[in-house]
XYZ file of C-alpha atoms in Angstrom:
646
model
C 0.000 0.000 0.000
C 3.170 2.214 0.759
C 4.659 1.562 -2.644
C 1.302 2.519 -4.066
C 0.953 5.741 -2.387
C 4.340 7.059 -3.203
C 4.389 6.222 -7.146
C 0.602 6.500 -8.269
C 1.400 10.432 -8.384
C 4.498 9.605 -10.599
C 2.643 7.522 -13.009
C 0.544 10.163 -13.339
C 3.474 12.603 -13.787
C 4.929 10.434 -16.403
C 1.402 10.120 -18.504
C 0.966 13.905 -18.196
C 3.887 14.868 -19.114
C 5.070 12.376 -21.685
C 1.826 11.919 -22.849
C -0.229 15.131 -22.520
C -1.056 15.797 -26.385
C -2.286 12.501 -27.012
C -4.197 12.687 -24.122
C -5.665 16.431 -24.244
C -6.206 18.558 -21.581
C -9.575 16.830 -20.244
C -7.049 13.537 -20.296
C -4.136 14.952 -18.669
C -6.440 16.069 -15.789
C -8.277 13.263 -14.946
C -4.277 10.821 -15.150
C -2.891 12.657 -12.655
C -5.711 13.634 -10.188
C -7.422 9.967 -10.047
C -3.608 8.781 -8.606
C -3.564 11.701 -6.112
C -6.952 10.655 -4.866
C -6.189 7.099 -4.858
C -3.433 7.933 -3.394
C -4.999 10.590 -0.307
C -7.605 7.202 -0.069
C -4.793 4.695 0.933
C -2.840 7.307 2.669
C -6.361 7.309 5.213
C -6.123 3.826 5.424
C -2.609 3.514 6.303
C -2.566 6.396 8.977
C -5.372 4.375 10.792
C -3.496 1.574 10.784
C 0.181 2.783 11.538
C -0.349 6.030 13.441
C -3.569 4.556 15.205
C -2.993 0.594 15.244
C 0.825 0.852 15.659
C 1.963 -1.120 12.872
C 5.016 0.422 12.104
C 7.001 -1.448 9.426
C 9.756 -0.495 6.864
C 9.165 -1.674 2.981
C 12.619 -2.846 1.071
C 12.144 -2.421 -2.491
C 15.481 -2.600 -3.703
C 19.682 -2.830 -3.434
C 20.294 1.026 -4.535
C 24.323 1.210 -3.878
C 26.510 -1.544 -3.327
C 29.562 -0.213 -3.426
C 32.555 -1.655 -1.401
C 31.578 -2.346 2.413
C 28.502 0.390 1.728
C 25.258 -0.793 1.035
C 22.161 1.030 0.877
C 18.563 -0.389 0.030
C 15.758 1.823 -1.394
C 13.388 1.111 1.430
C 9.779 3.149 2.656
C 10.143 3.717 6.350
C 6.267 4.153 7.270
C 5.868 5.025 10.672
C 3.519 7.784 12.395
C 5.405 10.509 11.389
C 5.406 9.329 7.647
C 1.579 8.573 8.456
C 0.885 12.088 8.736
C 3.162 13.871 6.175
C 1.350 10.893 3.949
C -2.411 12.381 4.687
C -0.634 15.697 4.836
C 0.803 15.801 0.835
C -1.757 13.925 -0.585
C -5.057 15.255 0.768
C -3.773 18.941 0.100
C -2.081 17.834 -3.486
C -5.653 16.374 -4.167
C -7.692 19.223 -3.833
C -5.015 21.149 -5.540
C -5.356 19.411 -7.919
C -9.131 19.407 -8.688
C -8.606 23.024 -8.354
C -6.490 23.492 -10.525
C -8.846 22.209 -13.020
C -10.808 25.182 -12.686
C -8.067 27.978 -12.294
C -5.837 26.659 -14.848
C -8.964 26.323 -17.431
C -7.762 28.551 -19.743
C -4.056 27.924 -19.958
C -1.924 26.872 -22.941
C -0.232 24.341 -20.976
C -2.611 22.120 -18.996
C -0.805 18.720 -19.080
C 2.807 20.151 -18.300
C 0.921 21.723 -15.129
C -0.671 18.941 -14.021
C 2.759 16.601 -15.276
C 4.625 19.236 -12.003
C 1.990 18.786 -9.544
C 2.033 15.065 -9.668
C 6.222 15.113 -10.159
C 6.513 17.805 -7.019
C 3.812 15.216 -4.877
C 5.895 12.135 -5.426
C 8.772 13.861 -4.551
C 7.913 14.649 -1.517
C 6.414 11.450 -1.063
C 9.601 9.897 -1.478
C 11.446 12.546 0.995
C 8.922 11.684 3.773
C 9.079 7.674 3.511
C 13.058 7.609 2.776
C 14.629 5.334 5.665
C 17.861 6.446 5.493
C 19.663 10.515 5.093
C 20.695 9.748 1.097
C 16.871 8.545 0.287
C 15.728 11.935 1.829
C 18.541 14.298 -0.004
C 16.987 12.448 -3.157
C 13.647 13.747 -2.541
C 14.729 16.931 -0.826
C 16.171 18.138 -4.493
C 13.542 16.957 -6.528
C 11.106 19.116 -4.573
C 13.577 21.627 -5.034
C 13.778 20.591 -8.768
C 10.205 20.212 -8.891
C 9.299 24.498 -7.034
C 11.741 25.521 -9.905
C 9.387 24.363 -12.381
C 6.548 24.963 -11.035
C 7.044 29.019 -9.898
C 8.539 29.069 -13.319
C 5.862 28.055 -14.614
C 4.754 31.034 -17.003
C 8.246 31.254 -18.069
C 7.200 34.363 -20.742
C 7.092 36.686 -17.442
C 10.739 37.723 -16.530
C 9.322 38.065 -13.278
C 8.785 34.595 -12.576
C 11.990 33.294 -14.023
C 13.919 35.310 -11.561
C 11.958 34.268 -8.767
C 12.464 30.481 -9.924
C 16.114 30.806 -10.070
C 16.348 32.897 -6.945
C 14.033 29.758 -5.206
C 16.576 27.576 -6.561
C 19.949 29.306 -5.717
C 18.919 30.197 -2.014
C 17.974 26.437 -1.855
C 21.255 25.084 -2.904
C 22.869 27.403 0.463
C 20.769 25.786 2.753
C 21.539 21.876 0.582
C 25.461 22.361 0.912
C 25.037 22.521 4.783
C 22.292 19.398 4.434
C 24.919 17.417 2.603
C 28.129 18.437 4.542
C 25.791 17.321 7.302
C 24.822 13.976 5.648
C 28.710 13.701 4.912
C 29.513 14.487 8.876
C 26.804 11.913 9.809
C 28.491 9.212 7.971
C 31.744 10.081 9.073
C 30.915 10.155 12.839
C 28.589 7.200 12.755
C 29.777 5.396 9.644
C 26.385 5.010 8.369
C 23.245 6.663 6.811
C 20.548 4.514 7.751
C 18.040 5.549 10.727
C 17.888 2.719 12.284
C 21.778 2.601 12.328
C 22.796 5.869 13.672
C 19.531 6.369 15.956
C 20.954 3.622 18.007
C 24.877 5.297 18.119
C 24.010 8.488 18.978
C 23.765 8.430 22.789
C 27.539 7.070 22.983
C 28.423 9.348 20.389
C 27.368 12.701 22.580
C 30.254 13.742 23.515
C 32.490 13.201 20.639
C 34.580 16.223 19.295
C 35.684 17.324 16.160
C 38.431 19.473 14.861
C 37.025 22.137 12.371
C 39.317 24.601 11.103
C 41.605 24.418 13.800
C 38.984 24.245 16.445
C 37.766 21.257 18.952
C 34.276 21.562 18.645
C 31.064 18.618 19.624
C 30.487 16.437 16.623
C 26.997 15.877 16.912
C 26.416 19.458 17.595
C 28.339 20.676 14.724
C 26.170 17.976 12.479
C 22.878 18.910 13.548
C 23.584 22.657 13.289
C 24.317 22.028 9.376
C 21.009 19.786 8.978
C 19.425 22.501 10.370
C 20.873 24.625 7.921
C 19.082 22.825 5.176
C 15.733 23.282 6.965
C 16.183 26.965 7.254
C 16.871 27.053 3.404
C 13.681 24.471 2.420
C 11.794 25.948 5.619
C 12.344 29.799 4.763
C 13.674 30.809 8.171
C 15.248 34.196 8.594
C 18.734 34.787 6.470
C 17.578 32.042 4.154
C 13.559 33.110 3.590
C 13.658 35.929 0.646
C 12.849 33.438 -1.991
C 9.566 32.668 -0.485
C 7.632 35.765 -0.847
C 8.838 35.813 -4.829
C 7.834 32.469 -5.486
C 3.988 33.917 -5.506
C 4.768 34.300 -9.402
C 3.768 31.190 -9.535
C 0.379 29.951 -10.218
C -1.660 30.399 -6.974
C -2.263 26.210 -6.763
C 1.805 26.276 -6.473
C 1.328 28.663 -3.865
C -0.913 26.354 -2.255
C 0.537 23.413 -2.752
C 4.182 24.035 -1.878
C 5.142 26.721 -0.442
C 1.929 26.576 2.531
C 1.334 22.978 3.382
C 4.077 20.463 1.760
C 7.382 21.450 0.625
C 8.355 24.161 3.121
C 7.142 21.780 5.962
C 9.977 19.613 4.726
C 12.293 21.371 7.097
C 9.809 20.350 10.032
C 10.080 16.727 8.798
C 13.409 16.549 8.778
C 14.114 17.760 12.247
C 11.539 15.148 13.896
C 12.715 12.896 11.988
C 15.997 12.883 13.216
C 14.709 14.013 16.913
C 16.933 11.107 18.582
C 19.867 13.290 17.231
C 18.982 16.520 18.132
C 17.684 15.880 21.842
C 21.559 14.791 22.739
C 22.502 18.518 20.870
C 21.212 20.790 23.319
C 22.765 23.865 21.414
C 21.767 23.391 18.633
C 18.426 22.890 20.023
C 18.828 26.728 21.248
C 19.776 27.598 18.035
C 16.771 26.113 16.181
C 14.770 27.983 19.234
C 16.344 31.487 18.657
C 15.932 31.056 14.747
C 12.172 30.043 14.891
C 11.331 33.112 17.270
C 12.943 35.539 15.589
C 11.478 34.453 12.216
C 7.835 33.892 13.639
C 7.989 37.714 14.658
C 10.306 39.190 11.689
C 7.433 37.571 9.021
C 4.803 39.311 10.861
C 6.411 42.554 11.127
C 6.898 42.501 7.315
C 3.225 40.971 6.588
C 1.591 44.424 8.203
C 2.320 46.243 5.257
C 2.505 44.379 1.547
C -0.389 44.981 -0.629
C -0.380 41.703 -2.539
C -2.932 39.045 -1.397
C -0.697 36.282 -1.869
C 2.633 37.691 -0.643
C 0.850 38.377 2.730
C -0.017 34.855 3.118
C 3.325 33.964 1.956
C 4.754 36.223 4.667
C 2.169 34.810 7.345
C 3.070 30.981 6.341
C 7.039 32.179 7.234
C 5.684 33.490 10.724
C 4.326 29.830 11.315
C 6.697 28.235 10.092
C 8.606 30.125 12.963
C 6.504 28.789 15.187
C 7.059 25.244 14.160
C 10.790 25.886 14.373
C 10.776 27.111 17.879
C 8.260 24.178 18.910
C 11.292 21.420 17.788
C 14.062 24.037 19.841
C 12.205 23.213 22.977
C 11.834 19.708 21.958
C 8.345 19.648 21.934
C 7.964 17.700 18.060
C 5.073 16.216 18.847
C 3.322 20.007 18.898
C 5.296 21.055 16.087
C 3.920 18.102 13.966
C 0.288 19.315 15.186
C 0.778 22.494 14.156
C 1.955 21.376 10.581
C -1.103 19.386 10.204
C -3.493 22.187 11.129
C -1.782 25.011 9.232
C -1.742 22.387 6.005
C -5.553 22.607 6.341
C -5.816 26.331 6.793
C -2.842 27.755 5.105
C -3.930 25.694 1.802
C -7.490 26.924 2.362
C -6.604 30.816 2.490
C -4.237 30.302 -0.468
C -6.746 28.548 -2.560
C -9.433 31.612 -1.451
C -6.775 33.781 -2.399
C -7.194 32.155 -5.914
C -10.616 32.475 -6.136
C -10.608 35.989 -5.329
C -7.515 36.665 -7.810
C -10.029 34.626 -10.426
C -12.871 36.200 -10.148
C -10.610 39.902 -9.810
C -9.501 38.993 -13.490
C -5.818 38.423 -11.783
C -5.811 41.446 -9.388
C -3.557 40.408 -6.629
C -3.095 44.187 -5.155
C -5.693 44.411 -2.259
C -5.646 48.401 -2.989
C -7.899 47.516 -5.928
C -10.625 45.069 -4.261
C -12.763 46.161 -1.423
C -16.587 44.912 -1.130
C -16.081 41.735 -2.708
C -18.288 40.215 0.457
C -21.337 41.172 -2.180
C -20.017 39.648 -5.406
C -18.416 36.099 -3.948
C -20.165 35.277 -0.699
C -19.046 31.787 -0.652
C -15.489 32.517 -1.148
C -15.790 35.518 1.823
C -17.310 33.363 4.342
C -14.679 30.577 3.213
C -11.553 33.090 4.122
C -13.073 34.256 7.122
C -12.638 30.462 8.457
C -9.399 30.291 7.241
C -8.535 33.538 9.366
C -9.828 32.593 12.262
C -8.216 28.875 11.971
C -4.475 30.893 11.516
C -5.162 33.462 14.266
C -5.904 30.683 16.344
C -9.898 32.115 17.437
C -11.034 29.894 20.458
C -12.480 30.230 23.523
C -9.503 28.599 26.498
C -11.005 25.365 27.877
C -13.637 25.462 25.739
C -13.308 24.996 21.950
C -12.182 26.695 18.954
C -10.720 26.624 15.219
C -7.890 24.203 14.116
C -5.072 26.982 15.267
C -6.079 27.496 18.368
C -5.245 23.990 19.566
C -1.718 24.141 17.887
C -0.443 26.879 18.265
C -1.893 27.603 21.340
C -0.045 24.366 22.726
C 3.498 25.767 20.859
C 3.333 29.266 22.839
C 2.531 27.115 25.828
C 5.436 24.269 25.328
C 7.926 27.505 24.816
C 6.577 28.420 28.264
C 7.154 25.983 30.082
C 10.422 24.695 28.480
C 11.539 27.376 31.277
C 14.644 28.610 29.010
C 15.982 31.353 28.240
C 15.858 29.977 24.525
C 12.008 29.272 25.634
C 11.495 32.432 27.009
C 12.543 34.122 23.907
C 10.208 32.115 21.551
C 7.223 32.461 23.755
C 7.694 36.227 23.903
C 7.974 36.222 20.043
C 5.427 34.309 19.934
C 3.404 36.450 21.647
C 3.743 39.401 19.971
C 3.605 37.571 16.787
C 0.239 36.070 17.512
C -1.188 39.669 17.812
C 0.690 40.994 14.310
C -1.039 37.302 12.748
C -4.440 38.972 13.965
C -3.832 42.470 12.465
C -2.115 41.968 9.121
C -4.729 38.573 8.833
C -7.764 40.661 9.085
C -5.947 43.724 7.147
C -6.713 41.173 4.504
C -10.019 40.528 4.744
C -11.152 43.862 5.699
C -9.601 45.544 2.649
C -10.224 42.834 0.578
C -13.857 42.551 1.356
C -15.068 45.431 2.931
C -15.778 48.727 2.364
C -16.219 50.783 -0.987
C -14.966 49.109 -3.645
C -11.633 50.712 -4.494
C -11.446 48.469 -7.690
C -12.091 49.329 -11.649
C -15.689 49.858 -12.501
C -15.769 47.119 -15.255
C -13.601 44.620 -13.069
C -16.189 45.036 -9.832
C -19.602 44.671 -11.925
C -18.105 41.311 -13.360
C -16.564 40.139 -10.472
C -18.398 36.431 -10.114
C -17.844 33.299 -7.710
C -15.728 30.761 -8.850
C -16.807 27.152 -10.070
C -17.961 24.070 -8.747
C -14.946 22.620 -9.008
C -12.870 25.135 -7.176
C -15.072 25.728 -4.418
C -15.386 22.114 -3.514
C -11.968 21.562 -2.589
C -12.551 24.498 -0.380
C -14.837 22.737 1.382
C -12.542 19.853 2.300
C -10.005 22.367 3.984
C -12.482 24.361 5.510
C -13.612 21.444 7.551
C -10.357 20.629 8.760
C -9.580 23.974 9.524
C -12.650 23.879 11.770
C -12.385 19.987 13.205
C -8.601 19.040 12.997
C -7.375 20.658 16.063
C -10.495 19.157 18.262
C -10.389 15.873 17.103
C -6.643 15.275 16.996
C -5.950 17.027 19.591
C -5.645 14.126 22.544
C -3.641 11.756 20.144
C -0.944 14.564 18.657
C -0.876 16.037 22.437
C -3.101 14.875 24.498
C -3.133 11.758 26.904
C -3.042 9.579 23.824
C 0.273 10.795 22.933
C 2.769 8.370 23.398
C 1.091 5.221 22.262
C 0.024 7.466 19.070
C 3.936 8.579 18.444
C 5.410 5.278 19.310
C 9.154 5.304 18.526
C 8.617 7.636 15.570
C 10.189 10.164 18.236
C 12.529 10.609 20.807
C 12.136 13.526 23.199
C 14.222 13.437 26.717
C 11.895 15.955 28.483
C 8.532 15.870 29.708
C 7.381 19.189 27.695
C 3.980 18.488 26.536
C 3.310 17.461 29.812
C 4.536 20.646 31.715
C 2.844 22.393 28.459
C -0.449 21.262 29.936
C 0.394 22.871 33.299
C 1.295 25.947 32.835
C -0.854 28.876 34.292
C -4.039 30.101 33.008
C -2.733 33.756 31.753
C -0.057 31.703 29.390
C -2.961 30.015 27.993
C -5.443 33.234 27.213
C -2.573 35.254 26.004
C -2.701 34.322 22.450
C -6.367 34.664 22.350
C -6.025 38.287 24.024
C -3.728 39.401 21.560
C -5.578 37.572 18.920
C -8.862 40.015 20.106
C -6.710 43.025 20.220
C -5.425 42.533 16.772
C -8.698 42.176 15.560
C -9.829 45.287 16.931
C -7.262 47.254 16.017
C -7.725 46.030 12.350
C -10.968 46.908 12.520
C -10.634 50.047 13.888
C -7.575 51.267 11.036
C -9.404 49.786 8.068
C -13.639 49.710 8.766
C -13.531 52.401 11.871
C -11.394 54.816 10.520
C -9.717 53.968 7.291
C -7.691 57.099 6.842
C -5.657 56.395 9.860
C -2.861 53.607 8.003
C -1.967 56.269 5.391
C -1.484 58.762 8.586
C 0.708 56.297 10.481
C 2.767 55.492 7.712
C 2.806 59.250 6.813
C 3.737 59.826 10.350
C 6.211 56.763 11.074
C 7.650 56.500 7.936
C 11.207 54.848 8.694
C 9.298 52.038 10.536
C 6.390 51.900 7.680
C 9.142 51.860 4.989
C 11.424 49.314 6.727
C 8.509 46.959 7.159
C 7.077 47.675 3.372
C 10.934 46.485 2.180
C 10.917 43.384 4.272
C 13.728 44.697 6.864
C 16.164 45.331 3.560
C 17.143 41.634 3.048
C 17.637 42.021 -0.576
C 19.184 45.277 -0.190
C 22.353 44.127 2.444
C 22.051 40.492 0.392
C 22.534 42.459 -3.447
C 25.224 45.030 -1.005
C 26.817 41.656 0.647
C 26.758 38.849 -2.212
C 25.405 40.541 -5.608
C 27.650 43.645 -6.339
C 30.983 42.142 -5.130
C 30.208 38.578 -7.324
C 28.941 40.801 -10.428
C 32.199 42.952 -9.580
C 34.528 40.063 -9.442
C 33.346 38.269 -12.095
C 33.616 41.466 -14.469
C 36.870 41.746 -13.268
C 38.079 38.194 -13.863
C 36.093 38.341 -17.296
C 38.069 42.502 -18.082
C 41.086 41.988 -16.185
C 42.192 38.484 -16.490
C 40.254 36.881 -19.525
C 40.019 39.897 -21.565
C 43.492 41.243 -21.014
C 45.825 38.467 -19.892
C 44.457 35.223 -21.366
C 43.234 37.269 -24.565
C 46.218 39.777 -24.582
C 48.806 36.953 -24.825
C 46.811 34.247 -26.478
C 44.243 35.392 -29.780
C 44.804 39.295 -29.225
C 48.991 38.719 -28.491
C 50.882 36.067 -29.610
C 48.551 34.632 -32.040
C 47.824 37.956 -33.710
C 51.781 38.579 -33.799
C 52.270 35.936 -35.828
C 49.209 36.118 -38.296
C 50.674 39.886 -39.038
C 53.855 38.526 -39.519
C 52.528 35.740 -41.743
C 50.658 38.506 -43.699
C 53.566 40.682 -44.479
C 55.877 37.584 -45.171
C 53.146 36.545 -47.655
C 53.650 39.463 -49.839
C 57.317 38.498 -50.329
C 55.667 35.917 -52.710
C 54.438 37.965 -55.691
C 54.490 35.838 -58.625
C 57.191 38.039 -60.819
C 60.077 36.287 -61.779
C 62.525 39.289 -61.499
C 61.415 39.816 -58.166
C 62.846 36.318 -57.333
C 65.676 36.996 -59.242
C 66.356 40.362 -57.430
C 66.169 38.810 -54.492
C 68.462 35.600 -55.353
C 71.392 38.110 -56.434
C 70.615 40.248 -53.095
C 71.233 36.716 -51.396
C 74.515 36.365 -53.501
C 75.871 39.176 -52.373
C 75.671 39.011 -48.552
C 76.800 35.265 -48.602
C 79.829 36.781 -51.135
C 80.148 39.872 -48.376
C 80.061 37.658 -45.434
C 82.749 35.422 -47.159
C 84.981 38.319 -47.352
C 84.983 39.984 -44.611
C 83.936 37.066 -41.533
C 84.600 33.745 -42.985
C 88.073 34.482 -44.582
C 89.360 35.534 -41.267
């Protein structure tokens, strides 16, 4: 079943995309979104009976290296963890793509769309089941290879090429400290299976290494590059600006990758290998510090961008953040909760994003909507329980939306991990919940409310989307209202350590003390969650002429927040300029003048001239040869004289 799930979506890659003129459009659609379904089907079945039975069990398919004393299988590790990420990719790559069906109706290249969606899914598929660190880095790059295609999708738009390669060159930072970390596994452990290292790493603790002169913990100095590669596939802060510009992409990219699978990857990863970072306190730290700072720098940034999707992109950074800082104070099991609510959510105000962009005629700037609650009703009351699922509405005790059970139990873990790391994240996360509340309900306020700020002809035939984009709504909508209740005891809850079996290691009793903490830890999210949303209200229904005061009025702050804190200014200062000045120097300075000087423009042209000029010794008259015969006569007859007779 297993095998099934993970290549049904490359089958119907392969038809799509080797295949998609035979089959047509209608064709291509129906060979790659049957798999995914099939696939999201079995992927139910087998989370009932792994995650819920406890049936763990690892699938061998074949010998991929046997080279010397190293031997590696190709095997599916399906445990809970790859349970979830299994339910995870292919529910939200299903109604992606039946989505897609509808929003990509009327482009020129249906099957090579559809051909990426299936191609990214199995990827990741692959990168979620792999049972050993070379099996992941296999499908870690093809989901890189695989957002390259897809946010490059409209390749006519110079825009969206240069966010595809910039997606793909800030990747390939983050994948050189994944690999030198894959490379420092092998060479501390001496092997890149799980189950091999897992076992190795307690005794291996307190191993050092010298680096660069400098005895420093092995194990620390390996999970701090792993972690490197999540920040890159994860878009944490230094290694994030790609994110935002892969919205050139279509918006079921947006969806699909970069708010429920791909950038989770990073997530994965460090669960995954959870019995190696629980014996690397510092880099634990690290991974806290990161996380907090990015959950509040993403929020700060998402205030003030006028594009519907880069907001969301910004906001899926921010929880991403929180994910991040969830793993620093080893709390995975909350982290993974957290993924699988914001898959539901995040997907479902990215896809409502896409319906508003559709019926908009491809206005993405939410200076030009406004009243749209009139014109798509279904697709207004949709977003609004997608907002309250990522700004985590509930009532403490009670009930409430997906969020409020996940993140809500993050802030709290951060709490009580009683850190300083911990006390960082929770204060970030703090303050970041309130900024999620504004800048989330910024959106729907301007988007929705109010006089309609858009172009006459584009408002009157503004229209709700079709059938078969608003049903897949509905699927994420109801586990944007359900998931957090009902999964909440077995992710958790008091259910939580026969649900996780072995899939985890965690040293600590966090979730526990989580549970425990006082009862002002637990309301503040859903205080700042209220004040946000009254403070949006008040800026943009209330008294809409007070943003364009404040940022008239606070303009350093409004325009350092509007340029997302200058990280592409300092990066173009840092990297750009002195790589585009070196290079032009190397291509000036040493190709042009010294390679070229002394090769085809020196040496080379030398002799041609010479050549040239010796050629038009040989002019075809015969008294010119003779003429220069007798001049030859008489300097051998001179030299005769007057050097050889001496």
């Amino acid at each position: 079943m297993d095998v099934a799930i993970v290549f049904l979506p490359l089958i119907g890659a392969i038809l799509a995309g080797f295949f998609g003129r035979t089959l047509g459009d209608r064709g291509a659609q129906l060979v790659t979104c049957i798999p995914m379904v099939l696939a999201g089907l079995l992927s139910i079945v087998v989370f009932f009976d792994v995650a819920l039975g406890g049936n763990a069990y690892t699938t061998e398919l074949f010998t991929w290296i046997d080279s010397g004393t190293f031997e590696l299988s190709w095997a599916l590790r399906v445990d809970t963890l790859t349970a979830i990420m299994f339910c995870v990719v292919t529910i939200v790559s299903s109604v992606v793509h039946i989505y897609s069906v509808g929003y990509m109706s009327d482009d020129k290249s249906i099957p090579r769309f559809m051909a990426y969606l299936s191609l990214f899914s199995f990827f990741m598929l692959m990168l979620v089941s792999a049972d050993n660190f070379v099996q992941m880095f296999f499908g870690w790059e093809g989901v890189g290879l695989a957002s390259y295609l897809l946010i490059g999708f409209w390749y006519e738009k110079p825009s969206a090429n240069a966010a595809a390669i910039k997606a793909f060159l800030v990747n390939r930072v983050g994948d050189v400290g994944f690999a030198l970390g894959i490379a420092g596994a092998f060479l501390l452990f001496g092997a890149v299976q799980f189950d091999a290292v897992f076992p190795q790493v307690e005794g291996m603790a307190e191993t050092t290494i010298n680096i660069f002169g400098m005895e420093a913990n092995a194990l620390t100095a390996i999970c701090l590059l792993l972690f490197v590669g999540a920040m890159g596939k994860s878009a944490q802060l230094g290694l994030h600006t790609w994110l935002p510009d892969a919205m050139e992409g279509p918006t079921p990219v947006s969806a699909l990758i970069h708010a429920a699978t791909m950038v989770t990857a990073g997530i994965f990863m460090l669960c995954r290998l959870s019995p190696m970072f629980e014996y690397a306190p510092l880099a634990l730290d690290v991974v806290a510090y990161v996380g907090g700072a990015t959950a509040l720098f993403a929020a700060t940034v998402g205030l003030t961008q006028n594009d519907i999707k880069r907001v969301i992109a910004y906001s899926t950074c921010s929880q991403l953040g929180y994910m991040f800082f969830a793993i620093g104070v080893s709390a995975y099991s909350a982290a993974m909760f957290h993924l699988m609510t914001h898959a539901f959510f995040k997907a479902l105000l990215f896809l409502g994003a896409g319906s508003v962009i559709h019926a908009m005629h491809h206005e993405q700037d939410m200076r030009k909507m406004g009243g749209l609650y009139k014109k798509i009703p279904v697709t207004y009351a949709l977003m609004w329980i997608g907002t309250l699922a990522l700004v985590g509405f509930g009532i403490p005790g009670v009930t409430g939306f997906a969020g409020f059970y996940s993140k809500d139990m993050v802030i709290e873990a951060a709490y009580a991990a009683q850190s300083s790391a911990g006390g960082f994240a929770f204060i970030m996360g703090v303050v970041a919940a309130f900024l999620t509340s504004v800048y989330s309900f910024r959106l729907l306020f301007l988007t929705f409310h109010g006089e309609t700020r858009a172009d006459h002809h584009t408002f009157e035939h503004a229209h709700e989307s079709p059938r078969v984009m608003l049903w897949p709504l509905y699927v994420l909508a109801l586990g944007s209202v359900l998931a957090g209740a009902v999964f909440y005891g077995t992710f958790v809850g008091d259910g939580r350590e026969a649900f996780w079996g072995n899939s985890l290691l965690v040293l600590s009793n966090i979730i526990e003390d989580a549970h425990h903490v006082p009862f002002w830890v637990k309301a503040s999210p859903m205080v700042m969650t209220l004040l946000g949303l009254w403070l949006a209200w008040y800026m943009y229904i209330r008294r809409p002429e007070l943003p364009a005061e404040f940022a008239r009025q606070a303009e350093p702050f409004y325009l350092f927040s509007l340029n997302k804190w200058y990280f592409d200014e300092l990066y173009d200062a840092i990297f750009v300029r002195p790589a585009v000045w070196l290079g032009r120097g190397l291509w000036k300075g040493g190709d042009g003048a010294v390679i070229d000087g002394f090769g085809p423009d020196g040496l080379s042209a030398v002799t041609q001239t010479l050549s040239r000029r010796v050629s038009r010794l040989q002019s075809g008259y015969l008294y010119h040869y003779a003429f220069a015969m007798l001049i030859g006569v008489v300097l051998l007859i001179s030299w005769y004289i007057f050097v050889a007779v001496r």
